[in-house]
């Protein structure tokens, strides 16, 4: 193999590795923008983190599609959180990439203002499925369960950390 | 175009993309060191995250320049937080780069020790402007507002996530 | 120097810089998986983040080796946290690399479920030493101290942010 071919090969390897880091960075930015978006009532911005047909499945509330997610942000309850003072803090996501698909897990906390301090209303396990389409990475399904002892919540973490997550659906 | 020129072009593209990821990493490291620095009373280290003329604007307290920020860390109130036990937890920042400038937003929590547990004293919206000078990335302005329902706090998130943040100042 | 040599040199520089970012990403993934692993009772997965002879030194409990760490996850106390509902939230780590060694610091929070909310049981300073061996990055020593005013806790942050951390052990 001549120098030019070796050069092309090394460059291709670099491009592939760089792409993986860029994917991670893009996914971190996407997930990391959720909290600031919902805390500032940005219903469109928050819902557009999902695919058009994306699902946000959180305990008693199953939202299907961007309009349902936007409606949650516009709801009286969410708006009352904002008026009272709230923080949706999303912990650093653990991300596994597989081509144009990714799975991430992270904690999230919902803090609400209360007199001279804040209370942690919810601590939640989150499992994200993401897909890269024409418009870049989008959430296809986010499943969130409160960490109150129910078995579903640790299950989300277990599933999201397994290397066979992609094949076992 | 011959192989050498194509090679140079691809390499330049790689260098540019890599630089963007390194910038992000450097900014994450800078922002991520703030909490550990103030929790350990490192007044110099904390204040030097800012430009010499940098601004830290937090609710009722406007600090202008490194000396003012160092003075806050040395203040009786901050020192009493350390003696009592405190954690300044800075959430993962959402970073937008534009050449030698960057804007980041994140949550931060101030936790204080209280008998056998901790209380969340503050949950705060943060908006960071950063600039890369000769010494690397530094904070030019950090604006922080408590998420207690006041409109300024969600505004910080809104401004920091907008793509026109750089041009609209 | 001809084009081929200049090309090789630039490529080598790119590979080195990319490797540093990948190391950071791998370490972030390792540290970031600790919380989801212990919250889901994954004793093997959690303990294997450490070297075979790795140390986890947390206030009153000194664990030496993977079996001791796994035993902590299996302990009655930890299992009772899971049944009650718990979240081990690990803040974004500040990472310093030096070849095959790394030092990271971060906050961690232990939240426990309590009726209709969560309490922050612990806010902790963490200092991680990591080493890259044949199996990739592993924790050699994690030292954790509660941020309740004791001097050891801020000391962990101080040591982990110092540039001479690697030589002064």
Short mmCIF file of N, CA, C and O in Angstrom, two decimals, chain A residues 59 123-125 145-155 157-158, chain C residues 39-40 78-87 111-115 117-118:
data_model
loop_
_atom_site.label_atom_id
_atom_site.label_comp_id
_atom_site.label_asym_id
_atom_site.label_seq_id
_atom_site.Cartn_x
_atom_site.Cartn_y
_atom_site.Cartn_z
N UNK A 59 -44.58 8.12 33.94
CA UNK A 59 -45.52 7.65 34.95
C UNK A 59 -46.96 7.65 34.40
O UNK A 59 -47.24 6.91 33.47
N UNK A 123 -37.37 12.69 41.93
CA UNK A 123 -36.08 12.22 41.40
C UNK A 123 -36.45 11.07 40.49
O UNK A 123 -37.17 10.15 40.90
N UNK A 124 -35.99 11.13 39.26
CA UNK A 124 -36.56 10.30 38.20
C UNK A 124 -35.47 9.57 37.43
O UNK A 124 -34.39 10.12 37.20
N UNK A 125 -35.76 8.33 37.04
CA UNK A 125 -34.89 7.58 36.12
C UNK A 125 -35.38 7.82 34.70
O UNK A 125 -36.59 7.72 34.45
N UNK A 145 -39.51 7.32 34.97
CA UNK A 145 -40.24 6.76 36.11
C UNK A 145 -39.63 7.30 37.40
O UNK A 145 -38.41 7.31 37.56
N UNK A 146 -40.50 7.71 38.29
CA UNK A 146 -40.06 8.25 39.57
C UNK A 146 -39.35 7.17 40.40
O UNK A 146 -39.77 6.00 40.41
N UNK A 147 -38.27 7.55 41.05
CA UNK A 147 -37.46 6.60 41.83
C UNK A 147 -38.03 6.49 43.25
O UNK A 147 -37.36 6.85 44.23
N UNK A 148 -39.24 5.97 43.36
CA UNK A 148 -39.91 5.89 44.66
C UNK A 148 -39.99 4.46 45.17
O UNK A 148 -40.79 4.15 46.04
N UNK A 149 -39.18 3.58 44.58
CA UNK A 149 -39.17 2.20 45.02
C UNK A 149 -39.83 1.26 44.03
O UNK A 149 -39.62 0.05 44.07
N UNK A 150 -40.62 1.78 43.10
CA UNK A 150 -41.24 0.91 42.09
C UNK A 150 -40.14 0.28 41.21
O UNK A 150 -39.14 0.93 40.89
N UNK A 151 -40.35 -0.95 40.81
CA UNK A 151 -39.32 -1.67 40.09
C UNK A 151 -39.04 -1.17 38.69
O UNK A 151 -37.96 -1.39 38.14
N UNK A 152 -40.02 -0.48 38.10
CA UNK A 152 -39.85 -0.01 36.71
C UNK A 152 -38.68 0.96 36.57
O UNK A 152 -38.05 1.03 35.50
N UNK A 153 -38.42 1.73 37.63
CA UNK A 153 -37.44 2.81 37.51
C UNK A 153 -36.03 2.27 37.40
O UNK A 153 -35.32 2.59 36.43
N UNK A 154 -35.59 1.40 38.34
CA UNK A 154 -34.26 0.79 38.15
C UNK A 154 -34.19 0.00 36.85
O UNK A 154 -33.12 -0.05 36.23
N UNK A 155 -35.29 -0.59 36.42
CA UNK A 155 -35.31 -1.34 35.16
C UNK A 155 -34.89 -0.46 33.98
O UNK A 155 -34.21 -0.93 33.07
N UNK A 157 -32.79 1.98 34.02
CA UNK A 157 -31.33 2.09 34.05
C UNK A 157 -30.69 0.80 33.54
O UNK A 157 -29.76 0.83 32.73
N UNK A 158 -31.22 -0.34 34.04
CA UNK A 158 -30.65 -1.64 33.65
C UNK A 158 -30.68 -1.79 32.13
O UNK A 158 -29.67 -2.13 31.51
N UNK C 39 -28.17 2.40 41.64
CA UNK C 39 -29.62 2.58 41.84
C UNK C 39 -30.41 1.40 41.32
O UNK C 39 -31.57 1.21 41.70
N UNK C 40 -29.82 0.61 40.41
CA UNK C 40 -30.54 -0.57 39.91
C UNK C 40 -29.93 -1.85 40.49
O UNK C 40 -30.20 -2.94 39.98
N UNK C 78 -27.97 -0.79 51.50
CA UNK C 78 -28.13 -0.31 50.13
C UNK C 78 -29.43 -0.84 49.52
O UNK C 78 -30.15 -0.11 48.82
N UNK C 79 -29.74 -2.11 49.77
CA UNK C 79 -30.97 -2.69 49.23
C UNK C 79 -32.22 -1.98 49.80
O UNK C 79 -33.21 -1.82 49.09
N UNK C 80 -32.11 -1.53 51.05
CA UNK C 80 -33.26 -0.82 51.63
C UNK C 80 -33.41 0.56 50.98
O UNK C 80 -34.52 1.07 50.83
N UNK C 81 -32.29 1.17 50.56
CA UNK C 81 -32.38 2.43 49.81
C UNK C 81 -33.16 2.21 48.51
O UNK C 81 -34.03 2.99 48.15
N UNK C 82 -32.81 1.11 47.80
CA UNK C 82 -33.47 0.84 46.52
C UNK C 82 -34.97 0.59 46.72
O UNK C 82 -35.80 1.10 45.96
N UNK C 83 -35.32 -0.17 47.75
CA UNK C 83 -36.74 -0.48 48.00
C UNK C 83 -37.53 0.78 48.34
O UNK C 83 -38.69 0.93 47.97
N UNK C 84 -36.87 1.67 49.07
CA UNK C 84 -37.53 2.90 49.48
C UNK C 84 -37.61 3.89 48.33
O UNK C 84 -38.55 4.70 48.23
N UNK C 85 -36.63 3.81 47.43
CA UNK C 85 -36.51 4.76 46.32
C UNK C 85 -35.32 5.65 46.55
O UNK C 85 -35.32 6.45 47.50
N UNK C 86 -34.29 5.53 45.70
CA UNK C 86 -33.09 6.35 45.88
C UNK C 86 -32.53 6.79 44.54
O UNK C 86 -32.79 6.18 43.50
N UNK C 87 -31.77 7.89 44.57
CA UNK C 87 -31.08 8.40 43.38
C UNK C 87 -29.69 8.82 43.77
O UNK C 87 -29.51 9.70 44.61
N UNK C 111 -30.17 11.03 47.10
CA UNK C 111 -31.54 11.43 47.42
C UNK C 111 -32.35 10.21 47.80
O UNK C 111 -32.22 9.16 47.17
N UNK C 112 -33.16 10.35 48.82
CA UNK C 112 -34.02 9.25 49.26
C UNK C 112 -35.48 9.69 49.21
O UNK C 112 -35.81 10.85 49.51
N UNK C 113 -36.33 8.75 48.81
CA UNK C 113 -37.76 9.04 48.72
C UNK C 113 -38.37 9.14 50.13
O UNK C 113 -38.01 8.38 51.01
N UNK C 114 -39.28 10.08 50.29
CA UNK C 114 -39.90 10.29 51.60
C UNK C 114 -41.30 10.84 51.38
O UNK C 114 -41.47 11.98 50.98
N UNK C 115 -42.28 10.04 51.63
CA UNK C 115 -43.67 10.42 51.37
C UNK C 115 -43.80 11.04 49.97
O UNK C 115 -43.49 10.38 48.97
N UNK C 117 -42.10 13.49 48.54
CA UNK C 117 -40.95 14.23 48.03
C UNK C 117 -39.68 13.46 48.28
O UNK C 117 -39.71 12.32 48.72
N UNK C 118 -38.54 14.09 47.99
CA UNK C 118 -37.25 13.44 48.20
C UNK C 118 -36.41 14.31 49.13
O UNK C 118 -36.52 15.55 49.11
#
